[in-house]
């Protein structure tokens, strides 16, 4: 255990990334300085937004530098501490990213309570993706009882939580996802009212059938042609939280779709992009409510866990081919009591 292993951005991907865009490097185990802890990664997160940071195009998040460790969400256990408020064995969540060990400033960490839920949920339903679902749907979507809510990327980490919160709010919920296994899971396990496989069904007619009263809220995780089809059905005063556009992340040229301004104007609809980080001062309120819903069985979550640090890139690439049902994670080491 004197060696750390890190995944480094070797070059900026063109189009769909592949293994050659990354290298695995070994480094000596870091030594925590004053105010830091040494953490052993237990789970790390792979997320679609990371693709954006691999490019140097201007965006809301700083691009990764070539030669730098891929930063991102991770949960780990403290091995050594210079801060009396953190003890060996404590579970923490932070953004030290794709590496087996890290020396991390405690000010950037949040403690994770293993008695509340499995610690992996700090990267999903009780972490960034759960918070994204919560704020995007409730703050922008503002679902009202009896309305119709459509969600793209519905069987992913954000999407499946959006749908269940929308059910709590008494709406009719339609999910769009990329396989029959996923659509079945949404309707049979999570109680969605209908789910559509956009890979095999005629989306326009399936949507028309599933949404006889039109669409009041469209929670957009994917963009592209899926969104073009949903937007044709929006109702007067529809709300459209723009959460993600994964269908576009690997395109090398900008994609031009239908010009939708008239549709928004004539329906007096609101389309609004949002970033979960902008809600940071309300995280505690949301985490409290998400944890209650989880405890009371009002929401469930799924995780797609790949075992082994060496499979991190495969897990990341799988997001773009829809390998995951629920939150995609990599298990790096065992939890130790
Ligand atoms: N705004 C924010 O603050 C914020 C925060 C977190 C995430 N996001 C965004 O939210 C979206 C969902 O994130 P997540 O972490 O929950 O990921 P996820 O949904 O768990 O995983 C990505 C899913 O996207 C679908 N997908 C991949 N390529 C697609 C394509 N070309 N067309 C349609 N669907 C495609 C796949 O499912 P299928 O099998 O269904 O195709 C895949 O499983 C992403 O766009 C992400 O960037 C935004």
Tab-separated table of C-alpha atoms and ligand atoms in Angstrom:
chain	number	residue	atom	x	y	z
A	1	UNK	CA	0.000	0.000	0.000
A	2	UNK	CA	2.853	2.404	-0.616
A	3	UNK	CA	1.707	3.106	-4.160
A	4	UNK	CA	-1.190	5.173	-5.450
A	5	UNK	CA	-2.741	4.608	-8.873
A	6	UNK	CA	-4.360	7.426	-10.815
A	7	UNK	CA	-6.186	7.819	-14.121
A	8	UNK	CA	-4.803	10.722	-16.104
A	9	UNK	CA	-6.241	12.526	-19.130
A	10	UNK	CA	-3.671	11.646	-21.798
A	11	UNK	CA	-5.254	13.683	-24.618
A	12	UNK	CA	-8.494	15.448	-25.388
A	13	UNK	CA	-10.993	12.994	-26.927
A	14	UNK	CA	-12.320	13.635	-30.411
A	15	UNK	CA	-15.924	12.473	-30.634
A	16	UNK	CA	-16.581	9.381	-28.527
A	17	UNK	CA	-13.694	8.943	-26.041
A	18	UNK	CA	-11.774	5.669	-25.935
A	19	UNK	CA	-9.203	3.993	-23.693
A	20	UNK	CA	-6.317	5.704	-25.526
A	21	UNK	CA	-7.433	9.081	-24.166
A	22	UNK	CA	-6.407	7.991	-20.650
A	23	UNK	CA	-3.368	6.518	-18.915
A	24	UNK	CA	-3.000	4.714	-15.602
A	25	UNK	CA	-0.052	6.041	-13.607
A	26	UNK	CA	1.533	5.001	-10.352
A	27	UNK	CA	2.636	7.548	-7.769
A	28	UNK	CA	3.944	7.274	-4.207
A	29	UNK	CA	1.188	7.261	-1.595
A	30	UNK	CA	0.449	10.915	-0.757
A	31	UNK	CA	1.280	12.218	2.719
A	32	UNK	CA	-1.478	14.337	4.282
A	33	UNK	CA	-0.392	17.848	5.252
A	34	UNK	CA	-1.915	19.953	8.042
A	35	UNK	CA	-5.685	20.184	7.532
A	36	UNK	CA	-5.748	17.133	5.263
A	37	UNK	CA	-6.691	13.488	5.562
A	38	UNK	CA	-5.399	10.506	3.623
A	39	UNK	CA	-8.384	8.802	2.020
A	40	UNK	CA	-8.731	5.343	0.476
A	41	UNK	CA	-11.293	5.358	-2.313
A	42	UNK	CA	-14.139	2.892	-1.807
A	43	UNK	CA	-16.445	4.012	-4.649
A	44	UNK	CA	-15.822	6.470	-7.432
A	45	UNK	CA	-18.363	8.077	-9.686
A	46	UNK	CA	-18.343	8.262	-13.461
A	47	UNK	CA	-20.653	10.958	-14.811
A	48	UNK	CA	-21.701	12.267	-18.227
A	49	UNK	CA	-20.598	15.856	-17.384
A	50	UNK	CA	-16.992	14.608	-17.232
A	51	UNK	CA	-17.031	14.320	-21.024
A	52	UNK	CA	-17.513	18.101	-21.192
A	53	UNK	CA	-14.540	18.715	-18.915
A	54	UNK	CA	-12.328	16.547	-21.149
A	55	UNK	CA	-12.809	19.111	-23.902
A	56	UNK	CA	-11.316	22.602	-23.751
A	57	UNK	CA	-14.449	24.268	-25.167
A	58	UNK	CA	-15.784	27.045	-22.939
A	59	UNK	CA	-18.278	25.658	-20.443
A	60	UNK	CA	-19.524	26.147	-16.908
A	61	UNK	CA	-16.867	23.866	-15.424
A	62	UNK	CA	-13.114	24.274	-15.844
A	63	UNK	CA	-11.679	21.818	-18.402
A	64	UNK	CA	-9.452	19.031	-17.087
A	65	UNK	CA	-5.838	19.672	-18.007
A	66	UNK	CA	-4.075	17.051	-20.104
A	67	UNK	CA	-1.754	15.220	-17.684
A	68	UNK	CA	-4.118	15.813	-14.756
A	69	UNK	CA	-6.020	13.235	-12.655
A	70	UNK	CA	-9.703	13.086	-13.658
A	71	UNK	CA	-11.496	14.859	-10.807
A	72	UNK	CA	-14.978	13.758	-9.804
A	73	UNK	CA	-17.155	12.460	-6.998
A	74	UNK	CA	-15.807	9.725	-4.732
A	75	UNK	CA	-16.535	8.126	-1.392
A	76	UNK	CA	-13.760	6.792	0.766
A	77	UNK	CA	-12.502	5.974	4.212
A	78	UNK	CA	-10.060	8.041	6.203
A	79	UNK	CA	-6.766	6.216	6.735
A	80	UNK	CA	-4.789	8.976	8.416
A	81	UNK	CA	-5.926	12.328	9.739
A	82	UNK	CA	-4.342	15.604	10.792
A	83	UNK	CA	-7.772	17.053	11.678
A	84	UNK	CA	-9.285	16.033	15.040
A	85	UNK	CA	-12.822	16.168	13.610
A	86	UNK	CA	-11.978	13.270	11.240
A	87	UNK	CA	-10.989	9.877	12.597
A	88	UNK	CA	-9.467	6.850	10.962
A	89	UNK	CA	-12.264	4.762	9.465
A	90	UNK	CA	-14.681	7.691	8.938
A	91	UNK	CA	-16.496	7.683	5.611
A	92	UNK	CA	-16.221	10.861	3.548
A	93	UNK	CA	-17.413	12.099	0.171
A	94	UNK	CA	-15.430	14.530	-1.940
A	95	UNK	CA	-14.202	15.212	-5.444
A	96	UNK	CA	-10.728	13.688	-5.449
A	97	UNK	CA	-11.692	11.651	-8.493
A	98	UNK	CA	-10.223	8.711	-10.304
A	99	UNK	CA	-7.447	7.568	-7.962
A	100	UNK	CA	-7.077	4.880	-5.346
A	101	UNK	CA	-5.825	7.216	-2.601
A	102	UNK	CA	-5.719	10.966	-2.083
A	103	UNK	CA	-4.614	13.532	0.466
A	104	UNK	CA	-7.625	15.839	0.698
A	105	UNK	CA	-8.308	19.099	2.563
A	106	UNK	CA	-11.029	18.377	5.099
A	107	UNK	CA	-12.825	21.617	4.196
A	108	UNK	CA	-13.737	20.049	0.848
A	109	UNK	CA	-15.201	16.872	2.377
A	110	UNK	CA	-18.586	15.896	3.703
A	111	UNK	CA	-18.951	13.150	6.272
A	112	UNK	CA	-21.074	10.178	5.222
A	113	UNK	CA	-23.138	8.320	7.797
A	114	UNK	CA	-23.025	4.582	7.010
A	115	UNK	CA	-26.011	3.940	9.317
A	116	UNK	CA	-28.316	6.151	7.220
A	117	UNK	CA	-27.932	4.264	3.920
A	118	UNK	CA	-25.189	2.395	2.037
A	119	UNK	CA	-22.271	4.809	1.627
A	120	UNK	CA	-22.430	4.535	-2.178
A	121	UNK	CA	-25.687	6.530	-2.097
A	122	UNK	CA	-23.640	9.628	-1.233
A	123	UNK	CA	-22.740	9.644	-4.945
A	124	UNK	CA	-26.277	8.980	-6.150
A	125	UNK	CA	-29.670	9.375	-4.595
A	126	UNK	CA	-28.219	11.094	-1.493
A	127	UNK	CA	-25.595	12.953	-3.502
A	128	UNK	CA	-25.137	14.941	-6.670
A	129	UNK	CA	-27.591	13.079	-8.914
A	130	UNK	CA	-30.381	12.962	-6.315
A	131	UNK	CA	-29.931	16.679	-5.686
A	132	UNK	CA	-30.061	17.370	-9.411
A	133	UNK	CA	-33.353	15.523	-9.708
A	134	UNK	CA	-34.783	17.315	-6.677
A	135	UNK	CA	-33.957	20.885	-7.640
A	136	UNK	CA	-34.503	20.570	-11.372
A	137	UNK	CA	-37.936	19.046	-10.950
A	138	UNK	CA	-39.228	20.965	-7.939
A	139	UNK	CA	-37.678	24.369	-8.535
A	140	UNK	CA	-38.087	24.618	-12.297
A	141	UNK	CA	-40.549	21.874	-13.228
A	142	UNK	CA	-42.933	22.708	-10.381
A	143	UNK	CA	-45.167	19.655	-10.978
A	144	UNK	CA	-48.795	19.940	-9.917
A	145	UNK	CA	-51.203	17.145	-9.098
A	146	UNK	CA	-52.826	15.643	-12.185
A	147	UNK	CA	-50.255	17.069	-14.617
A	148	UNK	CA	-48.213	14.977	-17.064
A	149	UNK	CA	-44.440	14.812	-16.559
A	150	UNK	CA	-42.175	13.319	-19.232
A	151	UNK	CA	-38.545	12.423	-18.457
A	152	UNK	CA	-35.826	11.476	-20.909
A	153	UNK	CA	-32.867	9.425	-19.679
A	154	UNK	CA	-35.491	8.140	-17.264
A	155	UNK	CA	-33.718	4.971	-16.138
A	156	UNK	CA	-30.493	6.776	-15.282
A	157	UNK	CA	-29.311	8.140	-11.959
A	158	UNK	CA	-31.072	11.502	-12.217
A	159	UNK	CA	-34.052	10.378	-14.288
A	160	UNK	CA	-35.328	7.591	-12.037
A	161	UNK	CA	-35.344	9.899	-9.020
A	162	UNK	CA	-37.121	12.653	-10.967
A	163	UNK	CA	-39.890	10.226	-11.910
A	164	UNK	CA	-40.423	9.042	-8.359
A	165	UNK	CA	-40.534	12.577	-6.937
A	166	UNK	CA	-43.016	13.456	-9.675
A	167	UNK	CA	-45.158	10.500	-8.538
A	168	UNK	CA	-44.986	11.742	-4.922
A	169	UNK	CA	-46.369	15.036	-6.264
A	170	UNK	CA	-49.352	13.237	-7.779
A	171	UNK	CA	-48.534	13.553	-11.467
A	172	UNK	CA	-48.801	11.149	-14.396
A	173	UNK	CA	-45.212	10.112	-15.184
A	174	UNK	CA	-43.855	8.921	-18.521
A	175	UNK	CA	-40.238	7.781	-18.835
A	176	UNK	CA	-38.170	7.468	-22.001
A	177	UNK	CA	-35.235	5.040	-21.929
A	178	UNK	CA	-33.115	2.903	-24.226
A	179	UNK	CA	-34.059	-0.717	-23.531
A	180	UNK	CA	-37.029	-2.920	-22.658
A	181	UNK	CA	-35.298	-3.955	-19.438
A	182	UNK	CA	-35.212	-0.287	-18.451
A	183	UNK	CA	-38.794	0.558	-19.440
A	184	UNK	CA	-40.029	-2.518	-17.600
A	185	UNK	CA	-38.116	-1.486	-14.497
A	186	UNK	CA	-39.660	1.997	-14.610
A	187	UNK	CA	-43.243	0.800	-14.836
A	188	UNK	CA	-43.109	-2.425	-12.824
A	189	UNK	CA	-40.649	-1.498	-10.088
A	190	UNK	CA	-40.891	2.277	-9.788
A	191	UNK	CA	-44.544	2.845	-10.626
A	192	UNK	CA	-44.138	5.062	-13.693
A	193	UNK	CA	-47.456	5.264	-15.554
A	194	UNK	CA	-45.838	4.443	-18.891
A	195	UNK	CA	-42.374	4.079	-20.358
A	196	UNK	CA	-41.174	4.221	-23.939
A	197	UNK	CA	-38.134	2.549	-25.497
A	198	UNK	CA	-36.842	5.259	-27.837
A	199	UNK	CA	-34.506	2.761	-29.526
A	200	UNK	CA	-37.256	0.469	-30.813
A	201	UNK	CA	-40.580	2.341	-30.709
A	202	UNK	CA	-41.910	5.096	-32.924
A	203	UNK	CA	-41.411	7.886	-30.425
A	204	UNK	CA	-43.945	10.344	-31.823
A	205	UNK	CA	-46.843	7.907	-31.788
A	206	UNK	CA	-45.835	6.252	-28.509
A	207	UNK	CA	-45.665	9.669	-26.846
A	208	UNK	CA	-49.014	10.739	-28.271
A	209	UNK	CA	-50.569	7.581	-26.877
A	210	UNK	CA	-48.883	7.895	-23.464
A	211	UNK	CA	-49.683	11.605	-23.100
A	212	UNK	CA	-53.324	12.052	-24.181
A	213	UNK	CA	-53.469	15.352	-22.261
A	214	UNK	CA	-50.169	16.708	-23.578
A	215	UNK	CA	-47.009	17.417	-21.582
A	216	UNK	CA	-46.883	19.871	-18.689
A	217	UNK	CA	-43.317	19.208	-17.537
A	218	UNK	CA	-40.517	17.847	-19.680
A	219	UNK	CA	-37.376	17.016	-17.681
A	220	UNK	CA	-34.694	16.864	-20.347
A	221	UNK	CA	-31.634	14.716	-19.658
A	222	UNK	CA	-30.658	13.911	-23.223
A	223	UNK	CA	-31.584	16.540	-25.858
A	224	UNK	CA	-31.406	15.661	-29.556
A	225	UNK	CA	-34.229	13.960	-31.426
A	226	UNK	CA	-35.847	12.549	-28.278
A	227	UNK	CA	-36.421	16.081	-27.040
A	228	UNK	CA	-37.617	17.274	-30.443
A	229	UNK	CA	-40.391	14.678	-30.258
A	230	UNK	CA	-41.455	15.545	-26.691
A	231	UNK	CA	-41.489	19.300	-27.260
A	232	UNK	CA	-44.097	18.940	-30.014
A	233	UNK	CA	-46.573	17.897	-27.297
A	234	UNK	CA	-46.082	20.640	-24.710
A	235	UNK	CA	-49.097	22.291	-23.148
A	236	UNK	CA	-49.866	25.890	-22.332
A	237	UNK	CA	-47.527	27.057	-19.509
A	238	UNK	CA	-45.323	23.943	-19.752
A	239	UNK	CA	-42.055	23.934	-17.799
A	240	UNK	CA	-38.930	22.372	-19.284
A	241	UNK	CA	-35.922	21.979	-16.974
A	242	UNK	CA	-32.832	21.437	-19.130
A	243	UNK	CA	-30.692	19.122	-17.053
A	244	UNK	CA	-28.412	17.473	-19.616
A	245	UNK	CA	-27.891	16.932	-23.343
A	246	UNK	CA	-25.987	13.642	-23.406
A	247	UNK	CA	-27.043	12.938	-27.017
A	248	UNK	CA	-24.836	15.891	-28.033
A	249	UNK	CA	-21.756	15.436	-25.826
A	250	UNK	CA	-19.728	13.443	-28.357
A	251	UNK	CA	-20.749	15.322	-31.505
A	252	UNK	CA	-17.897	16.956	-33.351
A	253	UNK	CA	-20.105	19.493	-35.104
A	254	UNK	CA	-22.967	21.509	-33.588
A	255	UNK	CA	-26.365	19.906	-34.060
A	256	UNK	CA	-29.179	22.001	-35.457
A	257	UNK	CA	-32.662	20.861	-34.570
A	258	UNK	CA	-36.084	22.393	-35.022
A	259	UNK	CA	-36.287	26.069	-34.071
A	260	UNK	CA	-38.523	25.951	-31.036
A	261	UNK	CA	-39.003	29.595	-30.071
A	262	UNK	CA	-42.481	29.788	-31.613
A	263	UNK	CA	-43.511	26.669	-29.759
A	264	UNK	CA	-42.366	28.206	-26.468
A	265	UNK	CA	-43.999	31.528	-27.283
A	266	UNK	CA	-47.375	30.211	-28.323
A	267	UNK	CA	-47.514	27.917	-25.293
A	268	UNK	CA	-46.060	30.577	-22.952
A	269	UNK	CA	-43.700	27.790	-21.886
A	270	UNK	CA	-40.622	28.117	-19.695
A	271	UNK	CA	-37.421	26.334	-20.717
A	272	UNK	CA	-34.595	26.807	-18.242
A	273	UNK	CA	-31.132	25.304	-17.918
A	274	UNK	CA	-29.844	24.717	-14.418
A	275	UNK	CA	-26.717	23.518	-12.619
A	276	UNK	CA	-27.064	21.621	-9.395
A	277	UNK	CA	-24.085	23.464	-7.903
A	278	UNK	CA	-26.077	26.695	-7.971
A	279	UNK	CA	-28.319	25.211	-5.251
A	280	UNK	CA	-25.450	24.420	-2.854
A	281	UNK	CA	-26.890	26.534	-0.043
A	282	UNK	CA	-30.057	24.373	-0.100
A	283	UNK	CA	-28.389	20.935	-0.239
A	284	UNK	CA	-29.099	20.101	3.402
A	285	UNK	CA	-32.810	20.758	3.044
A	286	UNK	CA	-32.970	18.526	-0.042
A	287	UNK	CA	-30.829	15.731	1.407
A	288	UNK	CA	-33.042	15.655	4.460
A	289	UNK	CA	-36.190	15.241	2.358
A	290	UNK	CA	-34.594	12.689	0.002
A	291	UNK	CA	-33.419	10.625	2.995
A	292	UNK	CA	-36.932	10.683	4.463
A	293	UNK	CA	-38.495	9.554	1.191
A	294	UNK	CA	-35.920	6.783	0.970
A	295	UNK	CA	-36.493	5.652	4.547
A	296	UNK	CA	-40.275	5.656	4.072
A	297	UNK	CA	-40.032	3.675	0.836
A	298	UNK	CA	-41.411	6.513	-1.301
A	299	UNK	CA	-38.329	6.425	-3.484
A	300	UNK	CA	-36.063	3.578	-4.492
A	301	UNK	CA	-32.736	3.715	-6.251
A	302	UNK	CA	-30.671	1.466	-8.472
A	303	UNK	CA	-26.915	1.328	-8.816
A	304	UNK	CA	-24.853	-0.215	-11.575
A	305	UNK	CA	-21.605	-1.072	-9.847
A	306	UNK	CA	-18.563	-2.189	-11.781
A	307	UNK	CA	-15.975	-3.919	-9.631
A	308	UNK	CA	-12.353	-2.797	-9.971
A	309	UNK	CA	-10.476	0.474	-10.487
A	310	UNK	CA	-9.091	-0.891	-13.767
A	311	UNK	CA	-12.666	-0.922	-15.166
A	312	UNK	CA	-13.245	2.821	-14.582
A	313	UNK	CA	-12.926	3.878	-18.206
A	314	UNK	CA	-15.147	1.056	-19.413
A	315	UNK	CA	-17.745	2.189	-16.858
A	316	UNK	CA	-17.478	5.800	-18.019
A	317	UNK	CA	-17.856	4.870	-21.693
A	318	UNK	CA	-20.848	2.695	-20.825
A	319	UNK	CA	-22.810	5.836	-19.940
A	320	UNK	CA	-22.880	6.734	-23.628
A	321	UNK	CA	-24.150	3.340	-24.718
A	322	UNK	CA	-26.667	3.076	-21.898
A	323	UNK	CA	-25.072	0.146	-20.055
A	324	UNK	CA	-26.280	1.479	-16.717
A	325	UNK	CA	-29.601	1.178	-14.954
A	326	UNK	CA	-29.413	3.803	-12.220
A	327	UNK	CA	-26.233	5.349	-10.884
A	328	UNK	CA	-23.049	4.123	-12.500
A	329	UNK	CA	-20.301	3.574	-9.929
A	330	UNK	CA	-16.952	1.849	-9.691
A	331	UNK	CA	-16.076	-0.121	-6.582
A	332	UNK	CA	-12.399	0.440	-5.878
A	333	UNK	CA	-11.865	-1.155	-2.464
A	334	UNK	CA	-13.767	-2.875	0.312
A	335	UNK	CA	-15.402	-1.010	3.172
A	336	UNK	CA	-13.462	-1.738	6.366
A	337	UNK	CA	-14.980	-1.633	9.821
B	1	LIG	N1	-27.501	20.176	-14.743
B	1	LIG	C1	-26.833	19.544	-13.807
B	1	LIG	O1	-26.419	20.099	-12.786
B	1	LIG	C2	-26.609	18.060	-13.974
B	1	LIG	C3	-26.165	17.263	-12.917
B	1	LIG	C4	-26.037	15.865	-13.108
B	1	LIG	C5	-26.295	15.317	-14.366
B	1	LIG	N2	-26.668	16.153	-15.377
B	1	LIG	C6	-27.007	15.609	-16.711
B	1	LIG	O2	-28.127	14.787	-16.541
B	1	LIG	C7	-28.115	13.741	-17.503
B	1	LIG	C8	-28.253	12.411	-16.766
B	1	LIG	O3	-27.107	12.223	-15.930
B	1	LIG	P1	-26.957	10.907	-15.063
B	1	LIG	O4	-25.766	11.094	-14.199
B	1	LIG	O5	-28.253	10.574	-14.461
B	1	LIG	O6	-26.583	9.832	-16.177
B	1	LIG	P2	-27.388	8.509	-16.483
B	1	LIG	O7	-28.732	8.899	-16.993
B	1	LIG	O8	-27.308	7.609	-15.309
B	1	LIG	O9	-26.533	7.841	-17.641
B	1	LIG	C9	-26.563	8.323	-18.927
B	1	LIG	C10	-27.730	7.672	-19.722
B	1	LIG	O10	-27.962	8.492	-20.861
B	1	LIG	C11	-28.564	7.709	-21.870
B	1	LIG	N3	-27.989	8.080	-23.159
B	1	LIG	C12	-26.695	7.958	-23.538
B	1	LIG	N4	-26.543	8.422	-24.796
B	1	LIG	C13	-27.776	8.827	-25.213
B	1	LIG	C14	-28.273	9.368	-26.430
B	1	LIG	N5	-27.471	9.604	-27.481
B	1	LIG	N6	-29.609	9.652	-26.520
B	1	LIG	C15	-30.431	9.415	-25.479
B	1	LIG	N7	-30.018	8.891	-24.295
B	1	LIG	C16	-28.708	8.602	-24.171
B	1	LIG	C17	-28.280	6.241	-21.526
B	1	LIG	O11	-29.511	5.602	-21.204
B	1	LIG	P3	-30.472	4.946	-22.331
B	1	LIG	O12	-30.239	3.480	-22.262
B	1	LIG	O13	-31.837	5.337	-21.857
B	1	LIG	O14	-30.097	5.540	-23.647
B	1	LIG	C18	-27.396	6.306	-20.295
B	1	LIG	O15	-27.670	5.275	-19.379
B	1	LIG	C19	-26.809	13.881	-18.265
B	1	LIG	O16	-27.066	14.562	-19.468
B	1	LIG	C20	-25.950	14.728	-17.351
B	1	LIG	O17	-24.988	15.454	-18.052
B	1	LIG	C21	-26.827	17.489	-15.202
